[in-house]
């Protein structure tokens, strides 16, 4: 499983959505605030930050016969945990990615599809841009407290390749609006470790912090 392929796929999802074509006026900027996991949650779960990135997407669109420049700033954080996979040794096979993107609201209308898409639609889009996650199938819904409210989390099963071996994985996905941004959190880990890793995912989600603009 490529180390940064999943967050890149998430970023591409919003970079290529095409929603910004509805915006009118001169150059419009939408900036998100970073979402991250608290140090205490990382210490409790054994996860460590592996990547922090700010992605600014700028495009020129034609609206009513005139060109407009749109600039959107997203933030992504990836966390990893080493897991003993037997013959191949310890691999960073536990991944937790949190992505913040502006809801891009104009005249009361959100122009970011992430604000309205279901978790099932999001996983379809992410999987279609990520050839490292195969056969994603919905398993169940559950709820976890995150950023002060109960959030719906969809759990999917799938397969990926780690060090040349096919591995069954579980994918936990949640998406919700918080203080002007859309927060997308994705966790991926080997399915056979669900009893322990599921609890760690809950702790990471409970340890999310985010201060909107």
PDB file of C-alpha atoms in Angstrom:
ATOM      1  CA  UNK A   1       0.000   0.000   0.000  1.00  0.00           C
ATOM      2  CA  UNK A   2       1.719   3.150  -1.202  1.00  0.00           C
ATOM      3  CA  UNK A   3       2.524   5.396   1.735  1.00  0.00           C
ATOM      4  CA  UNK A   4       0.827   8.554   0.467  1.00  0.00           C
ATOM      5  CA  UNK A   5      -1.465   7.251  -2.265  1.00  0.00           C
ATOM      6  CA  UNK A   6      -4.666   7.429  -0.245  1.00  0.00           C
ATOM      7  CA  UNK A   7      -4.372  11.096   0.819  1.00  0.00           C
ATOM      8  CA  UNK A   8      -3.377  12.006  -2.734  1.00  0.00           C
ATOM      9  CA  UNK A   9      -6.531  10.274  -3.957  1.00  0.00           C
ATOM     10  CA  UNK A  10      -8.620  12.231  -1.456  1.00  0.00           C
ATOM     11  CA  UNK A  11      -7.021  15.492  -2.588  1.00  0.00           C
ATOM     12  CA  UNK A  12      -7.637  14.693  -6.243  1.00  0.00           C
ATOM     13  CA  UNK A  13     -11.268  14.043  -5.434  1.00  0.00           C
ATOM     14  CA  UNK A  14     -11.795  17.664  -4.451  1.00  0.00           C
ATOM     15  CA  UNK A  15      -9.352  19.103  -6.973  1.00  0.00           C
ATOM     16  CA  UNK A  16     -11.277  17.623  -9.887  1.00  0.00           C
ATOM     17  CA  UNK A  17     -14.841  17.882  -8.641  1.00  0.00           C
ATOM     18  CA  UNK A  18     -15.703  20.772 -10.974  1.00  0.00           C
ATOM     19  CA  UNK A  19     -17.997  22.375  -8.396  1.00  0.00           C
ATOM     20  CA  UNK A  20     -16.244  25.733  -8.562  1.00  0.00           C
ATOM     21  CA  UNK A  21     -17.762  26.522 -11.933  1.00  0.00           C
ATOM     22  CA  UNK A  22     -20.834  27.911 -10.159  1.00  0.00           C
ATOM     23  CA  UNK A  23     -18.932  30.772  -8.513  1.00  0.00           C
ATOM     24  CA  UNK A  24     -19.276  34.252 -10.001  1.00  0.00           C
ATOM     25  CA  UNK A  25     -17.257  37.414  -9.467  1.00  0.00           C
ATOM     26  CA  UNK A  26     -13.541  38.112  -9.362  1.00  0.00           C
ATOM     27  CA  UNK A  27     -10.883  35.883  -7.801  1.00  0.00           C
ATOM     28  CA  UNK A  28     -12.411  33.977  -4.895  1.00  0.00           C
ATOM     29  CA  UNK A  29     -10.317  32.264  -2.210  1.00  0.00           C
ATOM     30  CA  UNK A  30     -11.511  29.540   0.118  1.00  0.00           C
ATOM     31  CA  UNK A  31      -9.132  28.433   2.885  1.00  0.00           C
ATOM     32  CA  UNK A  32      -9.620  25.543   5.287  1.00  0.00           C
ATOM     33  CA  UNK A  33      -8.143  25.233   8.766  1.00  0.00           C
ATOM     34  CA  UNK A  34      -6.014  22.148   9.479  1.00  0.00           C
ATOM     35  CA  UNK A  35      -7.596  19.239  11.336  1.00  0.00           C
ATOM     36  CA  UNK A  36      -5.230  17.086  13.373  1.00  0.00           C
ATOM     37  CA  UNK A  37      -5.067  14.437  16.104  1.00  0.00           C
ATOM     38  CA  UNK A  38      -4.102  15.432  19.641  1.00  0.00           C
ATOM     39  CA  UNK A  39      -0.782  14.360  21.111  1.00  0.00           C
ATOM     40  CA  UNK A  40      -2.562  12.468  23.885  1.00  0.00           C
ATOM     41  CA  UNK A  41      -4.588  10.402  21.387  1.00  0.00           C
ATOM     42  CA  UNK A  42      -1.436   9.619  19.396  1.00  0.00           C
ATOM     43  CA  UNK A  43       0.406   8.533  22.530  1.00  0.00           C
ATOM     44  CA  UNK A  44      -2.478   6.306  23.608  1.00  0.00           C
ATOM     45  CA  UNK A  45      -2.796   4.599  20.224  1.00  0.00           C
ATOM     46  CA  UNK A  46       0.857   4.395  19.172  1.00  0.00           C
ATOM     47  CA  UNK A  47       0.252   6.316  15.957  1.00  0.00           C
ATOM     48  CA  UNK A  48       2.744   8.921  14.730  1.00  0.00           C
ATOM     49  CA  UNK A  49       2.369  11.751  12.251  1.00  0.00           C
ATOM     50  CA  UNK A  50       3.923  10.759   8.924  1.00  0.00           C
ATOM     51  CA  UNK A  51       2.854  13.632   6.708  1.00  0.00           C
ATOM     52  CA  UNK A  52       1.388  17.141   6.937  1.00  0.00           C
ATOM     53  CA  UNK A  53       0.606  19.036   3.771  1.00  0.00           C
ATOM     54  CA  UNK A  54      -1.189  22.134   2.562  1.00  0.00           C
ATOM     55  CA  UNK A  55      -2.593  21.918  -0.950  1.00  0.00           C
ATOM     56  CA  UNK A  56      -3.638  25.024  -2.857  1.00  0.00           C
ATOM     57  CA  UNK A  57      -5.674  24.375  -5.954  1.00  0.00           C
ATOM     58  CA  UNK A  58      -6.105  27.195  -8.449  1.00  0.00           C
ATOM     59  CA  UNK A  59      -8.161  26.984 -11.583  1.00  0.00           C
ATOM     60  CA  UNK A  60      -9.598  29.325 -14.153  1.00  0.00           C
ATOM     61  CA  UNK A  61     -13.233  28.799 -15.067  1.00  0.00           C
ATOM     62  CA  UNK A  62     -15.565  30.535 -17.482  1.00  0.00           C
ATOM     63  CA  UNK A  63     -18.733  31.949 -15.941  1.00  0.00           C
ATOM     64  CA  UNK A  64     -21.256  33.891 -18.033  1.00  0.00           C
ATOM     65  CA  UNK A  65     -18.654  34.273 -20.754  1.00  0.00           C
ATOM     66  CA  UNK A  66     -16.000  35.673 -18.391  1.00  0.00           C
ATOM     67  CA  UNK A  67     -12.974  33.984 -16.856  1.00  0.00           C
ATOM     68  CA  UNK A  68     -12.777  33.705 -13.085  1.00  0.00           C
ATOM     69  CA  UNK A  69      -9.911  32.447 -10.902  1.00  0.00           C
ATOM     70  CA  UNK A  70     -10.747  30.140  -8.014  1.00  0.00           C
ATOM     71  CA  UNK A  71      -8.251  29.331  -5.279  1.00  0.00           C
ATOM     72  CA  UNK A  72      -8.956  26.624  -2.685  1.00  0.00           C
ATOM     73  CA  UNK A  73      -6.599  25.624   0.147  1.00  0.00           C
ATOM     74  CA  UNK A  74      -6.939  22.165   1.696  1.00  0.00           C
ATOM     75  CA  UNK A  75      -4.994  20.517   4.522  1.00  0.00           C
ATOM     76  CA  UNK A  76      -4.133  16.851   5.003  1.00  0.00           C
ATOM     77  CA  UNK A  77      -2.507  14.978   7.887  1.00  0.00           C
ATOM     78  CA  UNK A  78      -1.499  11.318   7.771  1.00  0.00           C
ATOM     79  CA  UNK A  79      -0.711   9.176  10.805  1.00  0.00           C
ATOM     80  CA  UNK A  80       0.760   5.662  10.834  1.00  0.00           C
ATOM     81  CA  UNK A  81       1.356   2.779  13.212  1.00  0.00           C
ATOM     82  CA  UNK A  82       3.716  -0.142  12.786  1.00  0.00           C
ATOM     83  CA  UNK A  83       1.970  -3.512  12.767  1.00  0.00           C
ATOM     84  CA  UNK A  84       3.630  -6.932  12.865  1.00  0.00           C
ATOM     85  CA  UNK A  85       2.523  -8.794   9.744  1.00  0.00           C
ATOM     86  CA  UNK A  86       4.429 -11.983  10.426  1.00  0.00           C
ATOM     87  CA  UNK A  87       6.682 -13.059   7.535  1.00  0.00           C
ATOM     88  CA  UNK A  88       7.175  -9.517   6.203  1.00  0.00           C
ATOM     89  CA  UNK A  89       7.913  -8.073   9.654  1.00  0.00           C
ATOM     90  CA  UNK A  90       6.623  -4.808  11.087  1.00  0.00           C
ATOM     91  CA  UNK A  91       5.042  -2.530   8.482  1.00  0.00           C
ATOM     92  CA  UNK A  92       3.255   0.807   8.864  1.00  0.00           C
ATOM     93  CA  UNK A  93       0.000  -0.882   7.902  1.00  0.00           C
ATOM     94  CA  UNK A  94      -2.223   1.174  10.204  1.00  0.00           C
ATOM     95  CA  UNK A  95      -3.112   4.459   8.469  1.00  0.00           C
ATOM     96  CA  UNK A  96      -5.266   7.358   9.623  1.00  0.00           C
ATOM     97  CA  UNK A  97      -5.779  10.322   7.285  1.00  0.00           C
ATOM     98  CA  UNK A  98      -7.686  13.486   8.136  1.00  0.00           C
ATOM     99  CA  UNK A  99      -8.453  15.973   5.382  1.00  0.00           C
ATOM    100  CA  UNK A 100      -9.999  19.440   5.747  1.00  0.00           C
ATOM    101  CA  UNK A 101     -11.452  21.290   2.789  1.00  0.00           C
ATOM    102  CA  UNK A 102     -13.495  24.513   2.792  1.00  0.00           C
ATOM    103  CA  UNK A 103     -17.222  24.055   2.419  1.00  0.00           C
ATOM    104  CA  UNK A 104     -17.043  26.904  -0.157  1.00  0.00           C
ATOM    105  CA  UNK A 105     -20.375  28.476   0.623  1.00  0.00           C
ATOM    106  CA  UNK A 106     -21.677  31.289  -1.578  1.00  0.00           C
ATOM    107  CA  UNK A 107     -25.085  32.888  -0.942  1.00  0.00           C
ATOM    108  CA  UNK A 108     -25.922  30.084   1.466  1.00  0.00           C
ATOM    109  CA  UNK A 109     -25.135  27.336  -1.027  1.00  0.00           C
ATOM    110  CA  UNK A 110     -22.242  24.938  -0.470  1.00  0.00           C
ATOM    111  CA  UNK A 111     -20.285  24.356  -3.654  1.00  0.00           C
ATOM    112  CA  UNK A 112     -18.145  21.530  -2.275  1.00  0.00           C
ATOM    113  CA  UNK A 113     -19.625  18.108  -3.054  1.00  0.00           C
ATOM    114  CA  UNK A 114     -18.089  16.664   0.119  1.00  0.00           C
ATOM    115  CA  UNK A 115     -20.649  18.625   2.110  1.00  0.00           C
ATOM    116  CA  UNK A 116     -23.528  16.572   0.681  1.00  0.00           C
ATOM    117  CA  UNK A 117     -22.063  13.260  -0.422  1.00  0.00           C
ATOM    118  CA  UNK A 118     -22.743  10.171   1.661  1.00  0.00           C
ATOM    119  CA  UNK A 119     -19.887   8.067   3.004  1.00  0.00           C
ATOM    120  CA  UNK A 120     -20.783   5.425   0.427  1.00  0.00           C
ATOM    121  CA  UNK A 121     -20.398   7.947  -2.396  1.00  0.00           C
ATOM    122  CA  UNK A 122     -17.096   9.178  -0.964  1.00  0.00           C
ATOM    123  CA  UNK A 123     -15.600   5.681  -0.754  1.00  0.00           C
ATOM    124  CA  UNK A 124     -16.626   5.026  -4.349  1.00  0.00           C
ATOM    125  CA  UNK A 125     -14.865   8.190  -5.485  1.00  0.00           C
ATOM    126  CA  UNK A 126     -11.739   7.553  -3.385  1.00  0.00           C
ATOM    127  CA  UNK A 127     -11.466   3.923  -4.501  1.00  0.00           C
ATOM    128  CA  UNK A 128     -11.889   4.905  -8.147  1.00  0.00           C
ATOM    129  CA  UNK A 129      -8.822   7.164  -7.826  1.00  0.00           C
ATOM    130  CA  UNK A 130      -6.763   4.700  -5.793  1.00  0.00           C
ATOM    131  CA  UNK A 131      -5.766   1.413  -7.417  1.00  0.00           C
ATOM    132  CA  UNK A 132      -4.317   0.223  -4.083  1.00  0.00           C
ATOM    133  CA  UNK A 133      -7.777  -0.309  -2.568  1.00  0.00           C
ATOM    134  CA  UNK A 134      -9.798  -2.994  -4.316  1.00  0.00           C
ATOM    135  CA  UNK A 135     -13.287  -4.457  -3.938  1.00  0.00           C
ATOM    136  CA  UNK A 136     -14.501  -1.953  -1.331  1.00  0.00           C
ATOM    137  CA  UNK A 137     -17.757  -3.287   0.105  1.00  0.00           C
ATOM    138  CA  UNK A 138     -20.009  -1.669   2.697  1.00  0.00           C
ATOM    139  CA  UNK A 139     -20.139  -3.580   5.981  1.00  0.00           C
ATOM    140  CA  UNK A 140     -21.883  -1.462   8.599  1.00  0.00           C
ATOM    141  CA  UNK A 141     -22.556   1.977  10.039  1.00  0.00           C
ATOM    142  CA  UNK A 142     -21.591   3.097  13.503  1.00  0.00           C
ATOM    143  CA  UNK A 143     -21.261   6.313  15.531  1.00  0.00           C
ATOM    144  CA  UNK A 144     -18.262   7.912  17.228  1.00  0.00           C
ATOM    145  CA  UNK A 145     -17.938  11.144  19.193  1.00  0.00           C
ATOM    146  CA  UNK A 146     -15.653  13.583  17.384  1.00  0.00           C
ATOM    147  CA  UNK A 147     -15.286  17.361  17.664  1.00  0.00           C
ATOM    148  CA  UNK A 148     -18.091  17.655  20.167  1.00  0.00           C
ATOM    149  CA  UNK A 149     -20.783  15.642  18.395  1.00  0.00           C
ATOM    150  CA  UNK A 150     -21.743  12.107  17.463  1.00  0.00           C
ATOM    151  CA  UNK A 151     -20.540  11.392  13.914  1.00  0.00           C
ATOM    152  CA  UNK A 152     -21.633   8.659  11.565  1.00  0.00           C
ATOM    153  CA  UNK A 153     -18.826   6.338  10.476  1.00  0.00           C
ATOM    154  CA  UNK A 154     -19.197   3.890   7.595  1.00  0.00           C
ATOM    155  CA  UNK A 155     -17.077   0.729   7.670  1.00  0.00           C
ATOM    156  CA  UNK A 156     -16.029  -0.966   4.432  1.00  0.00           C
ATOM    157  CA  UNK A 157     -14.030  -4.095   3.696  1.00  0.00           C
ATOM    158  CA  UNK A 158     -11.553  -4.331   0.864  1.00  0.00           C
ATOM    159  CA  UNK A 159      -8.181  -5.647  -0.193  1.00  0.00           C
ATOM    160  CA  UNK A 160      -4.794  -4.066  -0.745  1.00  0.00           C
ATOM    161  CA  UNK A 161      -1.237  -5.196  -1.457  1.00  0.00           C
ATOM    162  CA  UNK A 162       1.398  -4.861   1.271  1.00  0.00           C
ATOM    163  CA  UNK A 163       4.957  -5.962   0.521  1.00  0.00           C
ATOM    164  CA  UNK A 164       3.680  -8.102  -2.351  1.00  0.00           C
ATOM    165  CA  UNK A 165       0.992  -9.830  -0.294  1.00  0.00           C
ATOM    166  CA  UNK A 166      -2.769  -9.420  -0.704  1.00  0.00           C
ATOM    167  CA  UNK A 167      -4.204  -8.290   2.617  1.00  0.00           C
ATOM    168  CA  UNK A 168      -7.857  -7.939   3.638  1.00  0.00           C
ATOM    169  CA  UNK A 169      -8.404  -4.497   5.161  1.00  0.00           C
ATOM    170  CA  UNK A 170     -11.128  -2.520   6.870  1.00  0.00           C
ATOM    171  CA  UNK A 171     -11.744   1.105   5.970  1.00  0.00           C
ATOM    172  CA  UNK A 172     -13.478   3.489   8.371  1.00  0.00           C
ATOM    173  CA  UNK A 173     -14.759   6.698   6.766  1.00  0.00           C
ATOM    174  CA  UNK A 174     -16.507   9.745   8.176  1.00  0.00           C
ATOM    175  CA  UNK A 175     -17.298  13.115   6.632  1.00  0.00           C
ATOM    176  CA  UNK A 176     -18.959  16.079   8.313  1.00  0.00           C
ATOM    177  CA  UNK A 177     -18.984  19.878   8.412  1.00  0.00           C
ATOM    178  CA  UNK A 178     -17.298  21.726  11.261  1.00  0.00           C
ATOM    179  CA  UNK A 179     -16.817  25.481  11.585  1.00  0.00           C
ATOM    180  CA  UNK A 180     -16.948  26.237   7.886  1.00  0.00           C
ATOM    181  CA  UNK A 181     -14.909  23.254   6.677  1.00  0.00           C
ATOM    182  CA  UNK A 182     -15.679  19.721   5.588  1.00  0.00           C
ATOM    183  CA  UNK A 183     -13.649  17.189   7.574  1.00  0.00           C
ATOM    184  CA  UNK A 184     -12.977  13.794   5.988  1.00  0.00           C
ATOM    185  CA  UNK A 185     -11.257  11.129   8.109  1.00  0.00           C
ATOM    186  CA  UNK A 186     -10.219   7.744   6.728  1.00  0.00           C
ATOM    187  CA  UNK A 187      -8.651   4.840   8.648  1.00  0.00           C
ATOM    188  CA  UNK A 188      -7.257   1.703   6.991  1.00  0.00           C
ATOM    189  CA  UNK A 189      -5.815  -1.384   8.713  1.00  0.00           C
ATOM    190  CA  UNK A 190      -5.648  -5.204   8.292  1.00  0.00           C
ATOM    191  CA  UNK A 191      -9.035  -6.764   8.963  1.00  0.00           C
ATOM    192  CA  UNK A 192      -7.657  -9.505  11.210  1.00  0.00           C
ATOM    193  CA  UNK A 193      -6.699  -6.799  13.743  1.00  0.00           C
ATOM    194  CA  UNK A 194     -10.186  -5.287  13.947  1.00  0.00           C
ATOM    195  CA  UNK A 195     -10.698  -5.935  17.678  1.00  0.00           C
ATOM    196  CA  UNK A 196      -7.733  -3.763  18.660  1.00  0.00           C
ATOM    197  CA  UNK A 197      -7.410  -1.332  15.765  1.00  0.00           C
ATOM    198  CA  UNK A 198     -11.098  -0.428  15.822  1.00  0.00           C
ATOM    199  CA  UNK A 199     -10.686   0.900  19.351  1.00  0.00           C
ATOM    200  CA  UNK A 200      -7.617   2.872  18.270  1.00  0.00           C
ATOM    201  CA  UNK A 201      -9.579   4.459  15.431  1.00  0.00           C
ATOM    202  CA  UNK A 202     -12.245   5.574  17.910  1.00  0.00           C
ATOM    203  CA  UNK A 203      -9.547   7.170  20.064  1.00  0.00           C
ATOM    204  CA  UNK A 204      -8.033   8.979  17.054  1.00  0.00           C
ATOM    205  CA  UNK A 205     -11.435  10.280  15.977  1.00  0.00           C
ATOM    206  CA  UNK A 206     -12.176  11.372  19.535  1.00  0.00           C
ATOM    207  CA  UNK A 207      -8.828  13.194  19.589  1.00  0.00           C
ATOM    208  CA  UNK A 208      -9.494  15.300  16.491  1.00  0.00           C
ATOM    209  CA  UNK A 209      -8.998  19.044  16.825  1.00  0.00           C
ATOM    210  CA  UNK A 210      -9.970  21.730  14.318  1.00  0.00           C
ATOM    211  CA  UNK A 211     -10.513  25.476  14.517  1.00  0.00           C
ATOM    212  CA  UNK A 212     -12.379  26.827  11.516  1.00  0.00           C
ATOM    213  CA  UNK A 213     -11.924  30.170   9.843  1.00  0.00           C
TER     214      UNK A 213
END
